[in-house]
């Protein structure tokens, strides 16, 4: 492929607001890392990736897992998967220490780990709060079998600076002010010159631009919604529509069959639940219980995935439309369009209302009181040929001519 | 007329007749490959005359919905593109070719669906003739359903789309008078096709490929059925073709020897379709008379 073509494709993706994995000095990209360094006589070697509940996160989203919902719900089920290579493990007799830091890229260096204000937070089972199940086991670095190290979400999105005295630290209320780069550093060996397993990540809790609903046209059991974002808006990768009936605002509008086959494509932290977009190859969205966390019940509708009414709509244009089907005629519905960025952050539009209405079938105009012209048969009156009959006559005539010709030739 | 000029005309006519009736002149060129089939691809404008269907009593529902809202009340909607293909089997080729042909094509036209306004079951807008035969819209008043009130086009339509699809099928006898081309090297081939048309149609909408229609049957019970059907009629396609192979005979011979195509011609033909179910009241009128143009490959 020509370099200009490749650049063109990359620019095209960037203009669509699709986040490209960030490149790092060591050649890795966001969401994938390496293990390297020497501990005693052993050399540590391998690679790192992200997993969720023991399943690898697919590469397409690995660079943008940590968004606002993961931070607000302080998720604990996303891990760093370490896969050491043969000959790249510690000696069985090794009893050096192992620790984990999250922060800026160079916080594997001892200086950064002690410099006041540097973004380099040590993760233990006492920090951050609610991380009691965290465990780092040196023994796992002595075999090649893959293992997972849990990553607390809030210090990844907003790591506490070294020697910060805020107690409890607010983690900047999950406000990263745009995409930021972070590195997970697992240090193995002596403090002064440890080997490390690194996992660079990109995080963003900033919300995409909310779309504006331009119009909603009623149809028979459906609504056609048109929306737009200002020209030049970047960062939106897709949209999803949500709706609810004004008469039954707590009941999902769509039937269970639709909900079962349609994932939600944004993440939200609502009423003690983390609604997570699909991260693994099975493309299933999930719900994680996080009691006491997330937005209260005051405004559950706009971003409650239970009210999803459409599949994902790729943000291919500044002005889009789609049709919501399966609605009841003469019932008023509230409609919201959510814009979604690469990190699963979603911004809802203003709520608009509309009512589906029955439409007239064009054929009704041609129906009499007792019959409609919707038949394929001829039902012809006396003397009028039927299609099948006429076709048979013509076919037989052709066959006859053909036979006559063959007889003459022979 | 003098005796001399009469003799000249008789001589000319005899020469022409001899040229037409005599077998093709033997030349040193390689013989043509056998020719039994023809394939055509043709395009042309088309719009069905649905508002001429029997039983409408002057109503023009097709024009009302599928016509331009800025055109006159009852004006035929603009013609759309009808794409067709044809396959012929030629079983006689002594004086021209006679064959049997089948053709099929596709046409569609879309328009916003009309909303049923008011409380269920609701009524769609009536389209009436306004000033200077422009379109005006009326619907029952929300306050007093027995009264009609004026509406705008935008108030009458919904966000849904209705689509009429037509697949015209024909079975025809095809006669091509290619004697001028083959014997006198005049590359024009007049022809005529006559046969039966069976035009399949269906209405689709935003929800489904084939929409439903609900009406009361003869037993008084409400019925919901597919809004689809077919009408039969007569099709006639007189036309004239220009033998493109004759423009470059050498290339024509090469194509024949290499791929077996005897003749490639461009043609224009009248598409006269009288397809109204032979006037029956329960059939849609899909007739139209337009021109088609296309390419014909005989092999």
XYZ file of C-alpha atoms in Angstrom:
709
model
C 0.000 0.000 0.000
C 1.272 3.444 -0.843
C 2.215 5.620 2.118
C -0.068 8.401 0.904
C -2.980 5.952 0.750
C -2.309 4.788 4.293
C -2.071 8.373 5.510
C -5.289 9.178 3.691
C -7.064 6.294 5.396
C -5.768 7.371 8.790
C -6.850 10.960 8.176
C -10.246 9.668 7.075
C -10.631 7.710 10.308
C -9.520 10.714 12.328
C -12.045 12.952 10.588
C -14.764 10.485 11.517
C -13.729 10.886 15.111
C -12.430 7.337 15.485
C -9.673 7.244 18.049
C -6.454 5.755 16.758
C -4.408 3.760 19.238
C -1.765 6.060 20.670
C 1.820 5.187 19.817
C 4.429 4.959 22.558
C 8.197 5.355 22.670
C 8.718 1.623 23.082
C 6.712 0.868 19.961
C 3.608 -0.410 21.740
C 0.151 0.993 21.226
C -2.566 1.828 23.681
C -4.138 -1.351 25.028
C -1.148 -3.599 24.396
C 2.193 -3.627 26.224
C 5.286 -5.644 26.997
C 7.227 -7.115 29.882
C 10.980 -6.529 29.870
C 14.013 -6.159 32.103
C 16.343 -8.295 34.135
C 15.854 -9.613 37.640
C 18.997 -11.265 38.931
C 20.046 -13.687 36.230
C 16.531 -14.032 34.760
C 15.195 -11.914 31.977
C 11.497 -10.981 32.083
C 9.809 -11.088 28.660
C 6.229 -11.202 27.497
C 3.262 -9.052 26.609
C 0.285 -7.457 28.266
C -3.290 -6.842 27.219
C -6.650 -5.997 28.750
C -9.229 -8.511 29.878
C -12.635 -8.331 31.510
C -13.784 -11.099 33.834
C -11.134 -13.400 32.385
C -11.955 -12.756 28.712
C -9.620 -10.776 26.487
C -10.972 -7.410 25.374
C -11.092 -7.160 21.598
C -8.334 -5.123 20.012
C -10.734 -2.635 18.388
C -11.753 -1.191 21.768
C -8.718 -2.053 23.897
C -7.283 1.416 23.417
C -10.428 3.120 24.735
C -11.881 1.018 27.528
C -11.736 3.557 30.331
C -14.490 6.147 29.965
C -16.639 8.072 32.388
C -18.905 5.195 33.419
C -15.972 2.932 34.416
C -14.631 5.784 36.530
C -17.947 6.751 38.147
C -18.783 3.153 38.976
C -15.172 2.494 40.108
C -15.098 -0.761 38.184
C -12.907 -3.587 39.447
C -13.397 -6.323 36.863
C -11.076 -5.067 34.128
C -7.599 -6.549 34.394
C -4.160 -6.490 32.891
C -3.531 -9.876 31.261
C 0.167 -10.847 31.540
C 1.470 -13.498 29.183
C 5.162 -14.286 29.751
C 7.147 -16.031 27.077
C 9.255 -19.166 27.396
C 12.607 -18.218 28.894
C 11.153 -14.906 30.057
C 10.120 -15.884 33.575
C 11.660 -15.334 36.986
C 13.802 -17.974 38.669
C 11.901 -20.186 41.125
C 14.213 -19.097 43.949
C 13.636 -15.408 43.303
C 12.017 -13.618 46.215
C 12.280 -10.009 45.087
C 9.266 -7.733 45.461
C 6.458 -6.884 43.085
C 4.396 -3.679 43.064
C 2.044 -1.791 40.769
C 1.943 1.876 39.856
C -0.447 3.701 37.599
C 0.252 7.078 36.116
C 2.512 8.747 33.641
C 4.609 6.709 31.259
C 7.887 6.994 33.152
C 6.559 6.211 36.594
C 8.375 2.902 36.488
C 11.406 5.023 37.406
C 12.117 5.394 41.107
C 12.547 9.185 40.829
C 9.058 9.673 39.455
C 7.584 7.440 42.099
C 8.835 9.835 44.774
C 8.545 13.224 43.041
C 5.794 15.305 44.640
C 3.052 16.060 42.140
C 4.094 13.399 39.632
C 1.220 11.280 38.392
C 2.370 7.975 39.798
C 0.020 6.275 42.222
C 0.786 2.981 43.854
C -2.044 0.497 43.828
C -2.479 -1.782 46.807
C -5.353 -3.588 48.426
C -5.786 -0.476 50.606
C -5.521 2.082 47.801
C -7.759 3.190 46.252
C -10.579 2.603 48.723
C -12.658 -0.442 47.858
C -9.702 -2.310 46.361
C -9.516 -4.991 49.030
C -9.550 -7.871 46.582
C -6.440 -6.603 44.794
C -3.552 -9.046 44.891
C -0.114 -9.149 43.303
C 1.538 -12.552 43.423
C 5.247 -12.826 42.608
C 4.871 -16.580 42.045
C 2.851 -15.942 38.917
C 5.869 -14.329 37.263
C 7.695 -17.659 37.582
C 5.658 -19.496 34.947
C 4.455 -18.670 31.468
C 0.783 -19.301 32.187
C -1.283 -16.142 31.579
C -2.660 -14.367 34.637
C -4.776 -11.280 35.309
C -4.024 -8.333 37.598
C -7.187 -6.303 38.414
C -7.124 -2.621 37.498
C -9.134 -0.197 39.633
C -10.780 2.223 37.207
C -10.736 5.521 39.051
C -6.926 5.798 39.547
C -6.500 4.950 35.874
C -8.705 7.800 34.736
C -7.353 10.227 37.383
C -4.281 8.923 39.249
C -3.518 10.617 42.548
C -0.338 12.702 42.346
C 2.611 11.639 44.555
C 2.375 13.011 48.129
C -1.143 14.329 47.554
C -2.740 14.936 50.950
C -6.408 15.028 49.926
C -8.294 12.479 51.923
C -10.316 10.940 50.478
C -8.915 11.763 47.060
C -11.729 12.706 44.666
C -10.014 11.481 41.514
C -10.982 14.771 39.881
C -14.607 13.626 39.767
C -13.853 11.583 36.672
C -13.042 14.624 34.600
C -10.019 14.052 32.381
C -10.603 17.085 30.163
C -10.148 15.120 26.953
C -8.185 11.961 26.140
C -5.165 11.325 28.379
C -2.474 8.683 28.276
C -1.757 6.481 31.287
C 0.531 3.550 31.852
C 0.047 0.632 34.188
C 3.465 -0.384 35.545
C 3.985 -3.655 37.359
C 7.489 -3.580 38.798
C 9.329 -6.800 39.573
C 12.667 -6.883 41.323
C 14.769 -4.343 43.211
C 13.369 -0.815 43.540
C 16.358 0.838 41.932
C 16.292 -1.117 38.674
C 13.219 -3.296 38.415
C 11.989 -5.246 35.427
C 8.505 -4.171 34.450
C 5.337 -5.191 32.708
C 3.788 -2.099 31.154
C 0.355 -1.531 29.710
C -0.187 1.855 28.064
C -3.796 3.057 28.032
C -5.771 6.023 26.774
C -8.579 7.328 28.957
C -11.257 9.940 28.434
C -14.243 10.915 30.524
C -15.163 13.946 28.429
C -18.593 13.678 26.874
C -19.142 13.968 23.140
C -21.206 16.783 21.666
C -24.908 16.143 22.224
C -26.939 15.880 19.025
C -29.999 17.990 18.249
C -33.226 16.295 17.169
C -34.321 18.257 14.094
C -37.629 16.526 13.467
C -39.697 13.468 14.282
C -42.206 12.310 11.672
C -44.973 10.004 12.722
C -45.653 6.826 10.809
C -47.669 3.655 11.149
C -46.335 2.043 14.326
C -43.108 3.968 13.973
C -41.357 7.292 14.163
C -38.745 8.677 11.789
C -36.209 10.697 13.762
C -33.819 13.148 12.117
C -30.954 14.651 14.080
C -27.726 16.519 13.513
C -24.573 17.831 15.108
C -22.787 21.018 14.027
C -20.463 20.680 11.042
C -16.933 19.878 12.159
C -18.011 18.052 15.319
C -15.383 15.425 16.095
C -15.236 12.463 18.424
C -18.669 10.907 17.828
C -18.418 7.371 16.482
C -22.047 6.277 16.680
C -25.544 7.057 17.878
C -28.237 5.038 19.584
C -31.857 6.049 20.087
C -33.774 5.633 23.312
C -37.505 5.976 23.794
C -40.187 5.457 26.386
C -43.931 5.708 26.491
C -45.313 8.665 28.403
C -48.141 6.466 29.590
C -45.808 3.779 30.996
C -42.492 5.528 31.653
C -40.881 2.715 33.633
C -41.540 -0.084 31.147
C -39.117 -0.647 28.252
C -40.864 0.054 24.964
C -39.161 -2.607 22.895
C -40.012 -6.256 23.322
C -37.656 -8.743 24.915
C -36.659 -10.244 21.549
C -35.395 -6.839 20.371
C -33.605 -6.156 23.654
C -31.970 -9.591 23.600
C -30.485 -9.126 20.162
C -29.618 -5.425 20.426
C -26.743 -4.445 22.708
C -26.317 -0.947 24.029
C -23.238 0.747 22.636
C -22.523 3.236 25.411
C -21.572 2.767 29.051
C -23.394 4.433 31.911
C -23.260 4.255 35.678
C -26.809 4.529 37.027
C -28.374 3.599 40.343
C -25.619 1.250 41.495
C -25.181 -0.473 38.161
C -22.497 -0.194 35.542
C -24.116 -0.706 32.137
C -21.145 -1.634 29.994
C -21.016 -1.593 26.194
C -19.681 -4.708 24.395
C -15.954 -5.102 25.022
C -15.309 -8.713 24.085
C -15.658 -10.568 20.817
C -19.102 -11.946 21.746
C -20.454 -8.373 21.293
C -22.668 -8.613 24.361
C -23.297 -5.628 26.592
C -23.271 -6.379 30.313
C -24.490 -5.081 33.665
C -22.136 -5.018 36.667
C -23.529 -4.427 40.151
C -21.816 -1.453 41.850
C -24.043 -0.713 44.846
C -24.144 2.884 46.003
C -22.382 4.259 42.954
C -23.544 6.223 39.971
C -26.186 8.776 39.192
C -29.296 8.523 41.357
C -32.764 7.743 40.148
C -33.530 11.390 39.405
C -32.723 11.136 35.712
C -32.556 7.480 34.720
C -34.186 7.720 31.303
C -31.845 9.422 28.911
C -29.015 6.962 29.422
C -30.742 3.899 30.823
C -30.022 1.205 28.224
C -33.289 -0.568 29.077
C -34.991 2.083 26.956
C -32.895 1.514 23.853
C -35.055 1.647 20.752
C -32.538 1.303 17.938
C -29.401 -0.517 17.017
C -26.115 1.358 16.646
C -26.094 3.995 13.918
C -22.597 4.746 12.672
C -21.773 8.464 12.653
C -21.108 8.670 8.945
C -22.565 12.134 8.515
C -23.408 15.302 10.447
C -27.085 14.802 9.715
C -28.736 11.410 10.065
C -32.106 9.783 10.380
C -33.539 6.456 11.372
C -36.925 4.894 11.926
C -38.011 3.443 15.251
C -40.470 0.619 14.680
C -42.623 -1.526 16.909
C -44.440 1.393 18.537
C -48.169 1.642 19.214
C -50.249 4.096 17.217
C -51.878 7.020 19.046
C -49.491 6.723 22.019
C -47.127 9.529 22.923
C -43.432 8.653 23.164
C -40.384 10.487 24.470
C -37.378 10.211 22.168
C -33.697 10.771 22.848
C -30.711 10.417 20.534
C -27.450 9.603 22.323
C -24.134 10.442 20.693
C -21.389 7.997 21.628
C -17.617 8.417 21.488
C -14.882 5.802 21.203
C -14.700 5.484 25.011
C -18.380 4.613 25.357
C -19.177 8.066 26.764
C -22.639 9.186 25.717
C -24.424 12.538 25.556
C -28.202 12.556 25.220
C -30.071 15.068 23.109
C -32.992 16.994 24.534
C -36.086 14.858 24.971
C -38.668 15.281 22.206
C -42.137 13.773 22.083
C -44.071 12.345 19.142
C -47.054 10.098 18.451
C -47.143 7.363 15.770
C -50.255 7.446 13.620
C -51.852 4.932 11.317
C -51.409 5.472 7.583
C -53.701 4.762 4.670
C -52.703 1.842 2.446
C -52.467 3.131 -1.139
C -54.408 0.079 -2.266
C -57.440 1.009 -0.160
C -58.289 3.621 -2.784
C -58.763 0.863 -5.338
C -60.905 -1.367 -3.161
C -64.651 -1.392 -3.536
C -66.984 -2.190 -0.665
C -66.484 -5.898 -1.208
C -63.231 -6.537 -3.054
C -59.700 -5.327 -3.632
C -57.635 -5.787 -6.793
C -54.988 -7.793 -4.949
C -55.175 -11.056 -6.863
C -52.670 -12.778 -9.102
C -55.176 -15.005 -10.842
C -57.037 -13.927 -13.915
C -60.603 -14.389 -12.722
C -61.401 -13.449 -16.282
C -64.893 -13.274 -17.663
C -66.188 -15.487 -20.452
C -64.083 -15.342 -23.562
C -61.114 -13.641 -21.988
C -57.942 -15.726 -22.075
C -56.176 -16.665 -18.888
C -52.461 -15.977 -18.576
C -51.646 -19.640 -18.107
C -53.870 -20.622 -20.992
C -52.399 -18.038 -23.328
C -48.887 -19.002 -22.330
C -49.663 -22.675 -22.986
C -51.088 -21.917 -26.428
C -48.070 -19.854 -27.402
C -45.642 -22.420 -26.044
C -47.401 -25.248 -27.919
C -47.382 -23.236 -31.125
C -43.667 -22.612 -30.773
C -43.055 -26.275 -30.042
C -45.044 -27.285 -33.102
C -43.044 -24.988 -35.346
C -39.823 -26.311 -33.876
C -40.806 -29.940 -34.505
C -41.841 -29.153 -38.055
C -38.465 -27.560 -38.666
C -36.585 -30.543 -37.255
C -38.593 -32.951 -39.406
C -37.704 -30.944 -42.503
C -34.025 -30.894 -41.551
C -33.972 -34.657 -41.014
C -46.233 7.629 -67.494
C -44.216 6.666 -70.545
C -43.636 3.103 -71.564
C -39.860 3.597 -71.060
C -40.151 4.777 -67.455
C -42.614 1.973 -66.649
C -40.076 -0.509 -67.941
C -37.397 1.060 -65.739
C -39.559 0.742 -62.618
C -40.381 -2.876 -63.413
C -36.687 -3.643 -63.916
C -35.777 -1.968 -60.600
C -38.535 -3.795 -58.748
C -37.487 -7.111 -60.250
C -33.884 -6.498 -59.267
C -34.894 -5.622 -55.708
C -37.171 -8.653 -55.442
C -34.452 -10.893 -56.815
C -32.028 -9.467 -54.279
C -34.424 -10.051 -51.412
C -35.527 -13.529 -52.417
C -32.224 -14.913 -53.643
C -30.029 -16.726 -51.152
C -27.257 -14.645 -49.679
C -24.347 -14.272 -52.049
C -21.508 -16.658 -51.484
C -18.316 -14.905 -50.563
C -14.835 -15.910 -49.592
C -15.568 -14.864 -46.013
C -16.007 -17.554 -43.352
C -19.601 -18.660 -42.784
C -21.638 -17.144 -39.972
C -22.104 -19.298 -36.891
C -25.620 -20.692 -36.338
C -28.054 -18.166 -34.883
C -30.958 -19.218 -32.668
C -31.122 -16.814 -29.739
C -31.254 -13.140 -28.867
C -30.808 -11.232 -25.641
C -31.877 -7.647 -25.135
C -31.288 -5.075 -22.465
C -33.498 -2.031 -22.702
C -34.374 1.072 -20.750
C -37.250 3.448 -21.049
C -39.562 5.787 -19.201
C -42.708 4.336 -17.672
C -45.529 5.198 -15.353
C -48.565 2.996 -14.859
C -51.946 4.587 -15.540
C -53.430 3.392 -12.272
C -55.951 6.192 -12.217
C -57.475 4.754 -15.396
C -58.376 1.554 -13.538
C -62.017 0.576 -13.778
C -64.210 1.436 -10.843
C -62.476 4.629 -9.734
C -65.289 6.818 -11.038
C -63.057 9.795 -11.753
C -61.020 9.572 -8.570
C -57.253 9.889 -9.008
C -55.649 8.287 -5.934
C -52.398 7.395 -7.709
C -51.870 10.966 -8.840
C -52.950 12.291 -5.432
C -50.311 10.333 -3.570
C -47.502 9.681 -6.025
C -47.799 12.863 -8.093
C -45.959 16.057 -7.295
C -47.875 18.140 -4.720
C -47.178 21.200 -6.866
C -48.702 19.717 -10.023
C -52.333 19.937 -11.057
C -54.937 17.755 -9.411
C -55.103 14.490 -11.353
C -51.840 15.014 -13.260
C -49.981 11.809 -14.031
C -46.888 11.335 -11.828
C -43.564 11.783 -13.608
C -42.325 8.782 -15.550
C -39.640 6.712 -13.872
C -37.088 4.320 -15.310
C -38.246 0.916 -16.446
C -35.370 -1.516 -16.898
C -36.080 -4.645 -18.881
C -34.352 -7.703 -20.260
C -35.562 -10.058 -22.987
C -34.623 -13.505 -24.196
C -35.747 -14.772 -27.613
C -35.605 -18.213 -29.196
C -35.558 -17.868 -32.986
C -37.107 -20.898 -34.662
C -37.547 -19.573 -38.209
C -34.963 -17.677 -40.231
C -35.720 -17.984 -43.939
C -37.237 -14.596 -44.628
C -36.446 -12.571 -41.551
C -36.434 -14.318 -38.206
C -39.415 -15.404 -36.191
C -39.029 -16.272 -32.569
C -40.674 -16.504 -29.227
C -39.496 -14.157 -26.520
C -39.911 -13.620 -22.814
C -39.117 -10.376 -21.097
C -39.050 -9.100 -17.549
C -38.187 -5.851 -15.871
C -38.572 -3.671 -12.812
C -40.032 -0.274 -12.036
C -40.788 1.484 -8.759
C -42.150 4.801 -7.555
C -42.174 6.085 -3.969
C -44.066 8.765 -2.101
C -44.821 9.737 1.493
C -47.683 7.753 3.014
C -50.879 9.595 3.874
C -51.621 9.738 7.603
C -55.007 8.789 8.969
C -55.813 11.914 10.935
C -58.032 12.108 13.979
C -59.001 9.432 16.433
C -58.687 5.790 15.421
C -59.451 4.531 12.866
C -58.917 8.065 11.446
C -59.291 9.335 7.919
C -56.669 10.298 5.357
C -56.808 13.697 3.696
C -58.951 14.131 0.619
C -57.169 15.724 -2.300
C -59.523 18.061 -4.111
C -59.179 20.490 -6.984
C -58.401 23.978 -5.717
C -57.789 27.235 -7.558
C -56.765 26.686 -11.187
C -57.013 22.940 -10.612
C -54.193 22.999 -8.058
C -54.219 20.459 -5.269
C -56.006 21.279 -2.030
C -56.220 19.033 1.010
C -59.120 18.433 3.369
C -59.632 16.238 6.407
C -62.296 15.821 9.081
C -62.042 18.485 11.765
C -60.665 17.298 15.099
C -63.356 19.257 16.948
C -66.238 18.197 14.721
C -65.444 15.100 12.670
C -68.465 15.615 10.441
C -66.951 18.883 9.171
C -64.041 19.023 6.721
C -61.267 21.518 7.265
C -58.370 22.562 5.067
C -54.980 20.996 5.609
C -51.555 21.476 4.124
C -49.744 18.718 2.265
C -47.284 18.459 5.146
C -50.129 17.889 7.599
C -51.484 15.087 5.451
C -48.329 13.041 4.984
C -46.488 10.889 7.497
C -42.840 10.048 7.939
C -43.447 6.684 6.265
C -42.928 5.963 2.608
C -45.160 3.944 0.308
C -43.635 2.313 -2.741
C -45.308 0.828 -5.790
C -43.230 -1.909 -7.405
C -44.031 -3.312 -10.850
C -42.427 -6.320 -12.519
C -43.681 -6.433 -16.123
C -43.489 -9.910 -17.623
C -44.280 -10.618 -21.291
C -44.495 -13.603 -23.589
C -44.244 -12.512 -27.223
C -43.908 -13.544 -30.823
C -41.011 -11.628 -32.322
C -40.510 -11.067 -36.035
C -37.364 -9.327 -37.261
C -37.234 -8.327 -40.895
C -33.464 -8.625 -41.294
C -33.603 -9.318 -45.045
C -32.494 -5.782 -45.866
C -29.494 -6.217 -43.616
C -28.502 -9.715 -44.699
C -29.092 -9.475 -48.418
C -28.866 -5.813 -49.362
C -26.425 -4.752 -46.638
C -28.766 -2.025 -45.415
C -28.092 -2.266 -41.663
C -31.631 -1.461 -40.567
C -33.868 -4.155 -39.109
C -37.519 -3.308 -38.615
C -39.236 -5.652 -36.205
C -42.385 -6.195 -34.250
C -43.168 -8.028 -31.039
C -46.709 -8.921 -30.071
C -47.756 -10.843 -27.035
C -49.330 -11.093 -23.654
C -48.217 -9.027 -20.698
C -48.540 -10.161 -17.106
C -47.573 -7.272 -14.867
C -46.960 -8.206 -11.231
C -47.233 -5.349 -8.747
C -47.037 -4.809 -5.022
C -47.079 -1.930 -2.600
C -44.314 -1.802 -0.012
C -43.837 0.645 2.823
C -41.302 1.727 5.420
C -42.128 -1.310 7.529
C -42.265 -4.095 5.029
C -41.362 -5.170 1.542
C -45.002 -5.983 0.868
C -47.577 -3.885 2.681
C -50.968 -5.105 3.833
C -54.376 -3.801 2.949
C -57.390 -4.063 5.224
C -60.864 -4.032 3.731
C -64.297 -5.527 4.225
C -64.890 -8.694 2.258
C -68.121 -9.672 0.575
C -69.132 -11.404 3.830
C -68.805 -8.108 5.681
C -65.808 -9.339 7.676
C -62.666 -7.216 7.876
C -59.785 -8.788 5.963
C -56.091 -8.009 6.023
C -54.247 -9.243 2.961
C -51.027 -8.545 1.096
C -51.259 -5.456 -1.115
C -50.038 -7.256 -4.199
C -51.434 -8.694 -7.374
C -51.085 -8.843 -11.120
C -52.860 -7.619 -14.236
C -52.824 -9.166 -17.668
C -53.032 -7.485 -21.042
C -51.556 -7.106 -24.495
C -48.137 -5.741 -25.358
C -46.993 -4.521 -28.771
C -43.454 -3.378 -29.475
C -42.796 -2.239 -33.043
C -39.267 -0.985 -33.432
C -36.236 -0.544 -35.593
C -32.720 -1.761 -34.940
C -29.404 -0.599 -36.331
C -26.979 -3.455 -36.953
C -23.822 -2.228 -35.254
C -21.860 -5.211 -36.580
C -22.392 -3.857 -40.098
C -20.574 -0.642 -39.247
C -17.376 -2.650 -38.984
C -17.969 -5.981 -40.777
C -14.479 -7.266 -40.033
C -14.905 -6.711 -36.294
C -18.383 -8.229 -36.538
C -16.970 -11.394 -38.125
C -14.244 -11.637 -35.491
C -16.802 -11.347 -32.683
C -18.905 -14.040 -34.352
C -15.932 -16.399 -34.756
C -14.534 -15.735 -31.269
C -17.665 -15.649 -29.108
C -20.447 -16.672 -31.447
C -22.372 -13.392 -31.451
C -23.804 -13.003 -34.944
C -25.135 -9.532 -34.633
C -25.135 -6.660 -32.149
C -27.711 -3.992 -32.743
C -28.967 -0.847 -31.068
C -32.676 -0.307 -31.211
C -35.546 1.995 -30.423
C -38.998 0.539 -29.971
C -42.447 1.619 -28.997
C -43.491 0.151 -25.671
C -47.244 -0.076 -26.014
C -48.692 -1.956 -23.065
C -52.414 -2.313 -22.675
C -52.346 -4.089 -19.344
C -55.565 -3.523 -17.443
C -56.799 -7.041 -16.775
C -58.912 -6.695 -19.907
C -60.953 -3.992 -18.258
C -62.042 -5.949 -15.228
C -63.013 -3.823 -12.252
C -60.856 -5.773 -9.813
C -57.629 -5.236 -11.729
C -55.199 -2.322 -11.685
C -54.474 -0.577 -14.946
C -50.724 -0.717 -15.524
C -50.856 0.433 -19.150
C -48.495 2.972 -20.675
C -47.148 3.841 -24.125
C -43.563 5.036 -24.251
C -40.298 4.457 -26.083
C -37.601 1.978 -25.112
C -34.030 1.920 -26.290
C -31.397 -0.715 -25.808
C -28.953 -3.236 -27.173
C -29.678 -6.579 -28.784
C -27.272 -9.494 -29.061
C -28.149 -12.321 -31.462
C -26.219 -15.570 -31.216
